[in-house]
Amino acid sequence: MNDSRVAVVTGSARGIGLAVSRRLLQDGWVVAGCDLLEAELEERASELGQDFHPYAVDVGDPDSVSGACEAIEAELGVPTGLVNNAGITRDGLLVRMDPADWEAVLRVNLTGSFLMTRALARGMMRARSGSIVYVSSVVALTGSAGQANYSSSKAGLLGLTRTLARELGSRNIRVNAIAPGFIETDMTKDLPEEVRAGYAARIALGRMGQPGDAAALVAFLLSDGACYISGAVIPLDGGLTT
Ligand code: NAD
């Protein structure tokens, strides 16, 4: 067990972040749930109980991040778990991709993860304990037509993972990434049926992933069972990329 049992989860109002929050609460963590969607977060808080604490944050905004992280440390104590999960897509083929859509995706997915980590790493360094997880994607490894912005942001997270594993390891802070394949959430629900069928045909286990599948892996990476795992990128794709 870590000394502190406070974990910060970004993008926790929906999908994978919500499932991660639920799972960490079951495992005895106090969870600071961070999301843009303030009203939805409040609803989640009433469902999830008193150990779930909602914080309205835009992870891509330095002031919003520093304000929320200071409040979390003052109100809950120093977090030793951080799950950088908030993410967006703005898909389009390269030649038609608006630079604003490139910027928006990089800002939330990559810069947001950097800002959250920077804000909370100092506390973990003092505590000499921490586990940081980045939610990347299989497209960071394989590429994905129509997702130059998204796949670049997710590949950037792998650089951050490996660099920070080296930078923070001597303070007993572990840094890992998970690379989900197809997980059924709001992000994937509007994909055309032929795209879904195309994925399904290539997944060795023959089914789409569920948010709980990602939550189980993240919870393991935050646990002491993963005490010698750092700098790893773990595919979570049912065998899609094998
Ligand atoms: P989702 O759209 O269901 O949930 C994303 C959450 O992030 C939402 O609650 C949203 O409000 C929040 N968010 C967005 N921008 C934010 C910001 N600027 N600040 C704070 N919160 C913000 O998506 P999901 O499928 O649960 O995805 C979670 C993560 O998993 C993302 O990083 C996504 O890229 C990654 N991922 C998902 C899949 C998949 O198949 N669903 C596959 C690989 C990777």
PDB file of C-alpha atoms and ligand atoms in Angstrom:
ATOM      1  CA  MET A   1       0.000   0.000   0.000  1.00  0.00           C
ATOM      2  CA  ASN A   2       1.093   3.550  -0.684  1.00  0.00           C
ATOM      3  CA  ASP A   3       1.170   5.807   2.381  1.00  0.00           C
ATOM      4  CA  SER A   4      -1.309   8.229   0.858  1.00  0.00           C
ATOM      5  CA  ARG A   5      -4.385   6.757  -0.750  1.00  0.00           C
ATOM      6  CA  VAL A   6      -5.381   9.835  -2.737  1.00  0.00           C
ATOM      7  CA  ALA A   7      -5.552   9.418  -6.503  1.00  0.00           C
ATOM      8  CA  VAL A   8      -6.339  12.036  -9.136  1.00  0.00           C
ATOM      9  CA  VAL A   9      -8.236  10.867 -12.218  1.00  0.00           C
ATOM     10  CA  THR A  10      -8.787  13.234 -15.152  1.00  0.00           C
ATOM     11  CA  GLY A  11     -11.738  12.860 -17.492  1.00  0.00           C
ATOM     12  CA  SER A  12     -13.605  11.134 -14.678  1.00  0.00           C
ATOM     13  CA  ALA A  13     -17.166  12.202 -15.552  1.00  0.00           C
ATOM     14  CA  ARG A  14     -17.547   9.567 -18.266  1.00  0.00           C
ATOM     15  CA  GLY A  15     -16.226   6.440 -19.929  1.00  0.00           C
ATOM     16  CA  ILE A  16     -12.859   5.036 -18.908  1.00  0.00           C
ATOM     17  CA  GLY A  17     -12.166   7.761 -16.309  1.00  0.00           C
ATOM     18  CA  LEU A  18     -15.462   7.065 -14.576  1.00  0.00           C
ATOM     19  CA  ALA A  19     -14.778   3.311 -14.525  1.00  0.00           C
ATOM     20  CA  VAL A  20     -11.260   3.936 -13.187  1.00  0.00           C
ATOM     21  CA  SER A  21     -12.657   6.170 -10.436  1.00  0.00           C
ATOM     22  CA  ARG A  22     -15.232   3.548  -9.468  1.00  0.00           C
ATOM     23  CA  ARG A  23     -12.587   0.813  -9.353  1.00  0.00           C
ATOM     24  CA  LEU A  24     -10.094   2.865  -7.317  1.00  0.00           C
ATOM     25  CA  LEU A  25     -12.836   3.704  -4.799  1.00  0.00           C
ATOM     26  CA  GLN A  26     -13.516  -0.043  -4.444  1.00  0.00           C
ATOM     27  CA  ASP A  27      -9.798  -0.542  -3.830  1.00  0.00           C
ATOM     28  CA  GLY A  28      -9.859   1.957  -0.954  1.00  0.00           C
ATOM     29  CA  TRP A  29      -8.545   5.078  -2.675  1.00  0.00           C
ATOM     30  CA  VAL A  30      -9.887   8.566  -2.107  1.00  0.00           C
ATOM     31  CA  VAL A  31     -10.432   9.909  -5.628  1.00  0.00           C
ATOM     32  CA  ALA A  32     -10.169  13.498  -6.863  1.00  0.00           C
ATOM     33  CA  GLY A  33     -12.202  13.370 -10.067  1.00  0.00           C
ATOM     34  CA  CYS A  34     -11.272  16.104 -12.551  1.00  0.00           C
ATOM     35  CA  ASP A  35     -13.338  16.975 -15.603  1.00  0.00           C
ATOM     36  CA  LEU A  36     -14.627  19.857 -17.684  1.00  0.00           C
ATOM     37  CA  LEU A  37     -18.210  18.686 -17.170  1.00  0.00           C
ATOM     38  CA  GLU A  38     -18.977  20.196 -13.782  1.00  0.00           C
ATOM     39  CA  ALA A  39     -22.667  19.236 -13.557  1.00  0.00           C
ATOM     40  CA  GLU A  40     -21.981  15.636 -14.608  1.00  0.00           C
ATOM     41  CA  LEU A  41     -19.153  15.390 -12.102  1.00  0.00           C
ATOM     42  CA  GLU A  42     -21.508  16.534  -9.309  1.00  0.00           C
ATOM     43  CA  GLU A  43     -23.986  13.826 -10.334  1.00  0.00           C
ATOM     44  CA  ARG A  44     -21.204  11.245 -10.243  1.00  0.00           C
ATOM     45  CA  ALA A  45     -20.197  12.449  -6.800  1.00  0.00           C
ATOM     46  CA  SER A  46     -23.655  11.755  -5.422  1.00  0.00           C
ATOM     47  CA  GLU A  47     -23.595   8.250  -6.963  1.00  0.00           C
ATOM     48  CA  LEU A  48     -20.034   7.363  -5.997  1.00  0.00           C
ATOM     49  CA  GLY A  49     -20.097   8.471  -2.366  1.00  0.00           C
ATOM     50  CA  GLN A  50     -18.031  10.580  -0.025  1.00  0.00           C
ATOM     51  CA  ASP A  51     -14.602   9.355  -1.080  1.00  0.00           C
ATOM     52  CA  PHE A  52     -15.119  10.788  -4.578  1.00  0.00           C
ATOM     53  CA  HIS A  53     -14.325  14.507  -4.715  1.00  0.00           C
ATOM     54  CA  PRO A  54     -15.259  16.442  -7.871  1.00  0.00           C
ATOM     55  CA  TYR A  55     -13.004  19.179  -9.253  1.00  0.00           C
ATOM     56  CA  ALA A  56     -13.970  21.203 -12.345  1.00  0.00           C
ATOM     57  CA  VAL A  57     -10.762  21.419 -14.379  1.00  0.00           C
ATOM     58  CA  ASP A  58      -9.725  22.084 -17.949  1.00  0.00           C
ATOM     59  CA  VAL A  59      -6.537  20.018 -18.092  1.00  0.00           C
ATOM     60  CA  GLY A  60      -5.276  22.062 -21.025  1.00  0.00           C
ATOM     61  CA  ASP A  61      -5.406  25.347 -19.102  1.00  0.00           C
ATOM     62  CA  PRO A  62      -2.351  25.974 -16.877  1.00  0.00           C
ATOM     63  CA  ASP A  63      -4.256  28.195 -14.413  1.00  0.00           C
ATOM     64  CA  SER A  64      -7.159  25.787 -14.100  1.00  0.00           C
ATOM     65  CA  VAL A  65      -4.734  22.906 -13.467  1.00  0.00           C
ATOM     66  CA  SER A  66      -2.622  24.698 -10.877  1.00  0.00           C
ATOM     67  CA  GLY A  67      -5.714  26.006  -9.042  1.00  0.00           C
ATOM     68  CA  ALA A  68      -7.320  22.546  -8.890  1.00  0.00           C
ATOM     69  CA  CYS A  69      -4.136  20.728  -7.903  1.00  0.00           C
ATOM     70  CA  GLU A  70      -3.441  23.190  -5.080  1.00  0.00           C
ATOM     71  CA  ALA A  71      -7.014  22.717  -3.846  1.00  0.00           C
ATOM     72  CA  ILE A  72      -6.703  18.898  -4.036  1.00  0.00           C
ATOM     73  CA  GLU A  73      -3.477  18.893  -2.011  1.00  0.00           C
ATOM     74  CA  ALA A  74      -4.923  21.295   0.584  1.00  0.00           C
ATOM     75  CA  GLU A  75      -8.268  19.496   0.914  1.00  0.00           C
ATOM     76  CA  LEU A  76      -7.371  15.814   0.485  1.00  0.00           C
ATOM     77  CA  GLY A  77      -3.619  15.611   1.072  1.00  0.00           C
ATOM     78  CA  VAL A  78      -0.808  14.857  -1.356  1.00  0.00           C
ATOM     79  CA  PRO A  79      -1.927  12.455  -4.095  1.00  0.00           C
ATOM     80  CA  THR A  80       0.329   9.487  -4.836  1.00  0.00           C
ATOM     81  CA  GLY A  81      -1.786   8.247  -7.741  1.00  0.00           C
ATOM     82  CA  LEU A  82      -2.363  10.165 -10.980  1.00  0.00           C
ATOM     83  CA  VAL A  83      -4.306   8.856 -13.958  1.00  0.00           C
ATOM     84  CA  ASN A  84      -4.001  11.148 -16.985  1.00  0.00           C
ATOM     85  CA  ASN A  85      -7.042   9.994 -18.884  1.00  0.00           C
ATOM     86  CA  ALA A  86      -8.843  13.097 -20.216  1.00  0.00           C
ATOM     87  CA  GLY A  87      -8.768  13.067 -23.991  1.00  0.00           C
ATOM     88  CA  ILE A  88     -10.567  14.302 -27.085  1.00  0.00           C
ATOM     89  CA  THR A  89     -10.632  13.591 -30.817  1.00  0.00           C
ATOM     90  CA  ARG A  90     -11.006  16.011 -33.760  1.00  0.00           C
ATOM     91  CA  ASP A  91     -10.553  13.612 -36.650  1.00  0.00           C
ATOM     92  CA  GLY A  92      -9.852  14.593 -40.261  1.00  0.00           C
ATOM     93  CA  LEU A  93      -7.505  13.747 -43.091  1.00  0.00           C
ATOM     94  CA  LEU A  94      -4.212  15.633 -42.978  1.00  0.00           C
ATOM     95  CA  VAL A  95      -4.773  17.898 -45.972  1.00  0.00           C
ATOM     96  CA  ARG A  96      -8.106  19.055 -44.579  1.00  0.00           C
ATOM     97  CA  MET A  97      -7.065  19.224 -40.931  1.00  0.00           C
ATOM     98  CA  ASP A  98      -7.636  22.681 -39.469  1.00  0.00           C
ATOM     99  CA  PRO A  99      -4.593  23.767 -37.408  1.00  0.00           C
ATOM    100  CA  ALA A 100      -7.082  24.640 -34.633  1.00  0.00           C
ATOM    101  CA  ASP A 101      -8.074  20.955 -34.465  1.00  0.00           C
ATOM    102  CA  TRP A 102      -4.419  19.961 -34.300  1.00  0.00           C
ATOM    103  CA  GLU A 103      -3.825  22.435 -31.450  1.00  0.00           C
ATOM    104  CA  ALA A 104      -6.963  21.471 -29.507  1.00  0.00           C
ATOM    105  CA  VAL A 105      -6.113  17.770 -29.446  1.00  0.00           C
ATOM    106  CA  LEU A 106      -2.457  18.325 -28.560  1.00  0.00           C
ATOM    107  CA  ARG A 107      -3.472  20.814 -25.858  1.00  0.00           C
ATOM    108  CA  VAL A 108      -5.845  18.468 -24.039  1.00  0.00           C
ATOM    109  CA  ASN A 109      -4.254  15.061 -24.632  1.00  0.00           C
ATOM    110  CA  LEU A 110      -0.552  15.872 -24.373  1.00  0.00           C
ATOM    111  CA  THR A 111      -0.111  19.310 -22.786  1.00  0.00           C
ATOM    112  CA  GLY A 112      -2.917  18.545 -20.319  1.00  0.00           C
ATOM    113  CA  SER A 113      -1.108  15.406 -19.150  1.00  0.00           C
ATOM    114  CA  PHE A 114       2.148  17.354 -18.819  1.00  0.00           C
ATOM    115  CA  LEU A 115       0.481  20.139 -16.811  1.00  0.00           C
ATOM    116  CA  MET A 116      -1.257  17.745 -14.414  1.00  0.00           C
ATOM    117  CA  THR A 117       1.945  15.779 -13.877  1.00  0.00           C
ATOM    118  CA  ARG A 118       4.025  18.889 -13.332  1.00  0.00           C
ATOM    119  CA  ALA A 119       1.530  20.191 -10.783  1.00  0.00           C
ATOM    120  CA  LEU A 120       1.455  16.963  -8.743  1.00  0.00           C
ATOM    121  CA  ALA A 121       4.955  15.521  -9.137  1.00  0.00           C
ATOM    122  CA  ARG A 122       6.539  17.726  -6.503  1.00  0.00           C
ATOM    123  CA  GLY A 123       4.208  16.362  -3.797  1.00  0.00           C
ATOM    124  CA  MET A 124       4.966  12.797  -4.868  1.00  0.00           C
ATOM    125  CA  MET A 125       8.683  13.545  -4.820  1.00  0.00           C
ATOM    126  CA  ARG A 126       8.401  14.782  -1.239  1.00  0.00           C
ATOM    127  CA  ALA A 127       6.336  11.718  -0.324  1.00  0.00           C
ATOM    128  CA  ARG A 128       8.864   9.486  -2.117  1.00  0.00           C
ATOM    129  CA  SER A 129       5.938   7.541  -3.471  1.00  0.00           C
ATOM    130  CA  GLY A 130       3.839   7.694  -6.587  1.00  0.00           C
ATOM    131  CA  SER A 131       2.320   5.939  -9.562  1.00  0.00           C
ATOM    132  CA  ILE A 132       1.457   7.896 -12.698  1.00  0.00           C
ATOM    133  CA  VAL A 133      -0.494   6.362 -15.587  1.00  0.00           C
ATOM    134  CA  TYR A 134      -0.972   7.906 -19.029  1.00  0.00           C
ATOM    135  CA  VAL A 135      -3.902   6.717 -21.108  1.00  0.00           C
ATOM    136  CA  SER A 136      -2.372   6.524 -24.570  1.00  0.00           C
ATOM    137  CA  SER A 137      -3.820   4.415 -27.403  1.00  0.00           C
ATOM    138  CA  VAL A 138      -2.885   1.635 -29.810  1.00  0.00           C
ATOM    139  CA  VAL A 139      -2.866   4.284 -32.537  1.00  0.00           C
ATOM    140  CA  ALA A 140       0.305   5.684 -30.919  1.00  0.00           C
ATOM    141  CA  LEU A 141       1.931   2.415 -31.989  1.00  0.00           C
ATOM    142  CA  THR A 142       0.168   1.702 -35.274  1.00  0.00           C
ATOM    143  CA  GLY A 143      -0.877   5.115 -36.621  1.00  0.00           C
ATOM    144  CA  SER A 144      -4.443   5.755 -37.761  1.00  0.00           C
ATOM    145  CA  ALA A 145      -5.566   7.394 -41.009  1.00  0.00           C
ATOM    146  CA  GLY A 146      -7.597  10.512 -40.222  1.00  0.00           C
ATOM    147  CA  GLN A 147      -6.107  10.924 -36.758  1.00  0.00           C
ATOM    148  CA  ALA A 148      -2.764  12.723 -37.284  1.00  0.00           C
ATOM    149  CA  ASN A 149      -3.460  14.994 -34.311  1.00  0.00           C
ATOM    150  CA  TYR A 150      -4.791  12.276 -32.004  1.00  0.00           C
ATOM    151  CA  SER A 151      -2.138   9.646 -32.784  1.00  0.00           C
ATOM    152  CA  SER A 152       0.649  12.245 -32.449  1.00  0.00           C
ATOM    153  CA  SER A 153      -0.682  13.318 -29.057  1.00  0.00           C
ATOM    154  CA  LYS A 154      -0.896   9.698 -27.915  1.00  0.00           C
ATOM    155  CA  ALA A 155       2.614   8.928 -29.210  1.00  0.00           C
ATOM    156  CA  GLY A 156       3.857  12.016 -27.351  1.00  0.00           C
ATOM    157  CA  LEU A 157       2.536  10.481 -24.133  1.00  0.00           C
ATOM    158  CA  LEU A 158       4.896   7.531 -24.648  1.00  0.00           C
ATOM    159  CA  GLY A 159       7.871   9.908 -24.739  1.00  0.00           C
ATOM    160  CA  LEU A 160       6.602  11.516 -21.548  1.00  0.00           C
ATOM    161  CA  THR A 161       6.149   8.091 -19.918  1.00  0.00           C
ATOM    162  CA  ARG A 162       9.639   6.847 -20.680  1.00  0.00           C
ATOM    163  CA  THR A 163      11.331  10.146 -19.838  1.00  0.00           C
ATOM    164  CA  LEU A 164       9.536  10.644 -16.535  1.00  0.00           C
ATOM    165  CA  ALA A 165      10.108   7.017 -15.545  1.00  0.00           C
ATOM    166  CA  ARG A 166      13.817   7.866 -15.726  1.00  0.00           C
ATOM    167  CA  GLU A 167      13.475  11.319 -14.181  1.00  0.00           C
ATOM    168  CA  LEU A 168      11.299  10.342 -11.225  1.00  0.00           C
ATOM    169  CA  GLY A 169      12.311   6.731 -10.569  1.00  0.00           C
ATOM    170  CA  SER A 170      14.904   7.587  -7.933  1.00  0.00           C
ATOM    171  CA  ARG A 171      12.064   9.108  -5.859  1.00  0.00           C
ATOM    172  CA  ASN A 172      10.102   5.853  -5.998  1.00  0.00           C
ATOM    173  CA  ILE A 173       7.641   7.254  -8.531  1.00  0.00           C
ATOM    174  CA  ARG A 174       6.591   4.800 -11.221  1.00  0.00           C
ATOM    175  CA  VAL A 175       5.384   6.045 -14.605  1.00  0.00           C
ATOM    176  CA  ASN A 176       3.557   3.843 -17.115  1.00  0.00           C
ATOM    177  CA  ALA A 177       1.217   4.084 -20.085  1.00  0.00           C
ATOM    178  CA  ILE A 178      -1.644   1.933 -21.221  1.00  0.00           C
ATOM    179  CA  ALA A 179      -2.510   1.675 -24.905  1.00  0.00           C
ATOM    180  CA  PRO A 180      -6.192   0.765 -25.230  1.00  0.00           C
ATOM    181  CA  GLY A 181      -7.581  -0.536 -28.483  1.00  0.00           C
ATOM    182  CA  PHE A 182     -11.323  -0.273 -28.957  1.00  0.00           C
ATOM    183  CA  ILE A 183     -13.198   0.459 -25.726  1.00  0.00           C
ATOM    184  CA  GLU A 184     -16.956   1.038 -25.783  1.00  0.00           C
ATOM    185  CA  THR A 185     -17.543   4.599 -24.539  1.00  0.00           C
ATOM    186  CA  ASP A 186     -19.024   7.883 -25.790  1.00  0.00           C
ATOM    187  CA  MET A 187     -15.787   8.403 -27.751  1.00  0.00           C
ATOM    188  CA  THR A 188     -16.433   5.334 -29.909  1.00  0.00           C
ATOM    189  CA  LYS A 189     -20.225   5.078 -29.901  1.00  0.00           C
ATOM    190  CA  ASP A 190     -20.771   7.107 -33.087  1.00  0.00           C
ATOM    191  CA  LEU A 191     -18.266   5.230 -35.247  1.00  0.00           C
ATOM    192  CA  PRO A 192     -19.879   3.851 -38.406  1.00  0.00           C
ATOM    193  CA  GLU A 193     -20.947   0.210 -38.217  1.00  0.00           C
ATOM    194  CA  GLU A 194     -18.422  -0.830 -40.905  1.00  0.00           C
ATOM    195  CA  VAL A 195     -15.555   0.673 -38.862  1.00  0.00           C
ATOM    196  CA  ARG A 196     -16.731  -1.186 -35.749  1.00  0.00           C
ATOM    197  CA  ALA A 197     -17.072  -4.418 -37.727  1.00  0.00           C
ATOM    198  CA  GLY A 198     -13.570  -3.885 -39.151  1.00  0.00           C
ATOM    199  CA  TYR A 199     -12.132  -3.599 -35.648  1.00  0.00           C
ATOM    200  CA  ALA A 200     -14.149  -6.529 -34.305  1.00  0.00           C
ATOM    201  CA  ALA A 201     -12.829  -8.804 -37.060  1.00  0.00           C
ATOM    202  CA  ARG A 202      -9.233  -8.020 -36.064  1.00  0.00           C
ATOM    203  CA  ILE A 203      -9.572  -8.383 -32.266  1.00  0.00           C
ATOM    204  CA  ALA A 204      -8.217 -11.777 -31.230  1.00  0.00           C
ATOM    205  CA  LEU A 205     -10.614 -12.027 -28.293  1.00  0.00           C
ATOM    206  CA  GLY A 206     -13.515 -11.257 -30.641  1.00  0.00           C
ATOM    207  CA  ARG A 207     -15.097  -8.496 -28.559  1.00  0.00           C
ATOM    208  CA  MET A 208     -14.777  -4.782 -27.928  1.00  0.00           C
ATOM    209  CA  GLY A 209     -13.216  -3.753 -24.631  1.00  0.00           C
ATOM    210  CA  GLN A 210     -15.282  -2.338 -21.783  1.00  0.00           C
ATOM    211  CA  PRO A 211     -14.296   0.620 -19.570  1.00  0.00           C
ATOM    212  CA  GLY A 212     -13.961  -1.813 -16.655  1.00  0.00           C
ATOM    213  CA  ASP A 213     -11.235  -3.697 -18.563  1.00  0.00           C
ATOM    214  CA  ALA A 214      -9.142  -0.511 -18.619  1.00  0.00           C
ATOM    215  CA  ALA A 215      -9.997   0.265 -14.999  1.00  0.00           C
ATOM    216  CA  ALA A 216      -8.661  -3.120 -13.854  1.00  0.00           C
ATOM    217  CA  LEU A 217      -5.280  -2.489 -15.514  1.00  0.00           C
ATOM    218  CA  VAL A 218      -4.994   1.064 -14.191  1.00  0.00           C
ATOM    219  CA  ALA A 219      -5.881  -0.089 -10.664  1.00  0.00           C
ATOM    220  CA  PHE A 220      -3.152  -2.743 -10.893  1.00  0.00           C
ATOM    221  CA  LEU A 221      -0.582  -0.161 -12.040  1.00  0.00           C
ATOM    222  CA  LEU A 222      -1.478   1.997  -9.039  1.00  0.00           C
ATOM    223  CA  SER A 223      -1.182  -0.933  -6.659  1.00  0.00           C
ATOM    224  CA  ASP A 224       1.878  -2.319  -4.911  1.00  0.00           C
ATOM    225  CA  GLY A 225       1.543  -5.423  -7.070  1.00  0.00           C
ATOM    226  CA  ALA A 226       3.072  -3.298  -9.849  1.00  0.00           C
ATOM    227  CA  CYS A 227       5.937  -2.054  -7.642  1.00  0.00           C
ATOM    228  CA  TYR A 228       8.657  -3.033 -10.167  1.00  0.00           C
ATOM    229  CA  ILE A 229       6.857  -1.853 -13.316  1.00  0.00           C
ATOM    230  CA  SER A 230       7.953   1.527 -14.645  1.00  0.00           C
ATOM    231  CA  GLY A 231       8.453   2.995 -18.102  1.00  0.00           C
ATOM    232  CA  ALA A 232       6.150   0.339 -19.558  1.00  0.00           C
ATOM    233  CA  VAL A 233       3.618   0.742 -22.347  1.00  0.00           C
ATOM    234  CA  ILE A 234       0.972  -1.925 -21.925  1.00  0.00           C
ATOM    235  CA  PRO A 235      -1.405  -2.696 -24.802  1.00  0.00           C
ATOM    236  CA  LEU A 236      -5.003  -3.281 -23.714  1.00  0.00           C
ATOM    237  CA  ASP A 237      -6.567  -4.306 -26.978  1.00  0.00           C
ATOM    238  CA  GLY A 238      -7.820  -7.884 -26.813  1.00  0.00           C
ATOM    239  CA  GLY A 239      -5.030  -8.888 -29.191  1.00  0.00           C
ATOM    240  CA  LEU A 240      -5.849  -6.263 -31.859  1.00  0.00           C
ATOM    241  CA  THR A 241      -2.189  -5.408 -32.463  1.00  0.00           C
ATOM    242  CA  THR A 242      -0.721  -8.912 -32.154  1.00  0.00           C
TER     243      THR A 242
HETATM  244  P1  NAD B   1     -15.013   9.895 -23.232  1.00  0.00           P
HETATM  245  O1  NAD B   1     -15.213  10.910 -24.300  1.00  0.00           O
HETATM  246  O2  NAD B   1     -16.117   8.938 -22.893  1.00  0.00           O
HETATM  247  O3  NAD B   1     -14.526  10.602 -21.876  1.00  0.00           O
HETATM  248  C1  NAD B   1     -13.519  11.575 -21.873  1.00  0.00           C
HETATM  249  C2  NAD B   1     -13.690  12.453 -20.650  1.00  0.00           C
HETATM  250  O4  NAD B   1     -12.647  13.454 -20.682  1.00  0.00           O
HETATM  251  C3  NAD B   1     -15.038  13.203 -20.650  1.00  0.00           C
HETATM  252  O5  NAD B   1     -15.646  13.104 -19.382  1.00  0.00           O
HETATM  253  C4  NAD B   1     -14.619  14.643 -20.976  1.00  0.00           C
HETATM  254  O6  NAD B   1     -15.493  15.625 -20.434  1.00  0.00           O
HETATM  255  C5  NAD B   1     -13.226  14.724 -20.355  1.00  0.00           C
HETATM  256  N1  NAD B   1     -12.444  15.821 -20.906  1.00  0.00           N
HETATM  257  C6  NAD B   1     -12.315  16.179 -22.210  1.00  0.00           C
HETATM  258  N2  NAD B   1     -11.568  17.276 -22.326  1.00  0.00           N
HETATM  259  C7  NAD B   1     -11.202  17.643 -21.066  1.00  0.00           C
HETATM  260  C8  NAD B   1     -10.425  18.721 -20.543  1.00  0.00           C
HETATM  261  N3  NAD B   1      -9.888  19.646 -21.339  1.00  0.00           N
HETATM  262  N4  NAD B   1     -10.248  18.774 -19.205  1.00  0.00           N
HETATM  263  C9  NAD B   1     -10.814  17.841 -18.389  1.00  0.00           C
HETATM  264  N5  NAD B   1     -11.559  16.816 -18.836  1.00  0.00           N
HETATM  265  C10 NAD B   1     -11.761  16.716 -20.159  1.00  0.00           C
HETATM  266  O7  NAD B   1     -13.706   9.086 -23.706  1.00  0.00           O
HETATM  267  P2  NAD B   1     -13.099   7.676 -23.240  1.00  0.00           P
HETATM  268  O8  NAD B   1     -13.330   6.715 -24.331  1.00  0.00           O
HETATM  269  O9  NAD B   1     -13.503   7.332 -21.844  1.00  0.00           O
HETATM  270  O10 NAD B   1     -11.543   8.055 -23.301  1.00  0.00           O
HETATM  271  C11 NAD B   1     -10.741   8.223 -22.146  1.00  0.00           C
HETATM  272  C12 NAD B   1      -9.282   8.220 -22.602  1.00  0.00           C
HETATM  273  O11 NAD B   1      -8.995   6.965 -23.209  1.00  0.00           O
HETATM  274  C13 NAD B   1      -8.951   9.276 -23.654  1.00  0.00           C
HETATM  275  O12 NAD B   1      -7.685   9.818 -23.400  1.00  0.00           O
HETATM  276  C14 NAD B   1      -8.962   8.486 -24.934  1.00  0.00           C
HETATM  277  O13 NAD B   1      -8.151   9.093 -25.915  1.00  0.00           O
HETATM  278  C15 NAD B   1      -8.395   7.176 -24.458  1.00  0.00           C
HETATM  279  N6  NAD B   1      -8.689   6.045 -25.336  1.00  0.00           N
HETATM  280  C16 NAD B   1      -9.974   5.647 -25.566  1.00  0.00           C
HETATM  281  C17 NAD B   1     -10.211   4.577 -26.415  1.00  0.00           C
HETATM  282  C18 NAD B   1     -11.597   4.072 -26.697  1.00  0.00           C
HETATM  283  O14 NAD B   1     -11.728   3.181 -27.539  1.00  0.00           O
HETATM  284  N7  NAD B   1     -12.636   4.583 -26.048  1.00  0.00           N
HETATM  285  C19 NAD B   1      -9.138   3.918 -27.024  1.00  0.00           C
HETATM  286  C20 NAD B   1      -7.837   4.356 -26.757  1.00  0.00           C
HETATM  287  C21 NAD B   1      -7.622   5.425 -25.912  1.00  0.00           C
END
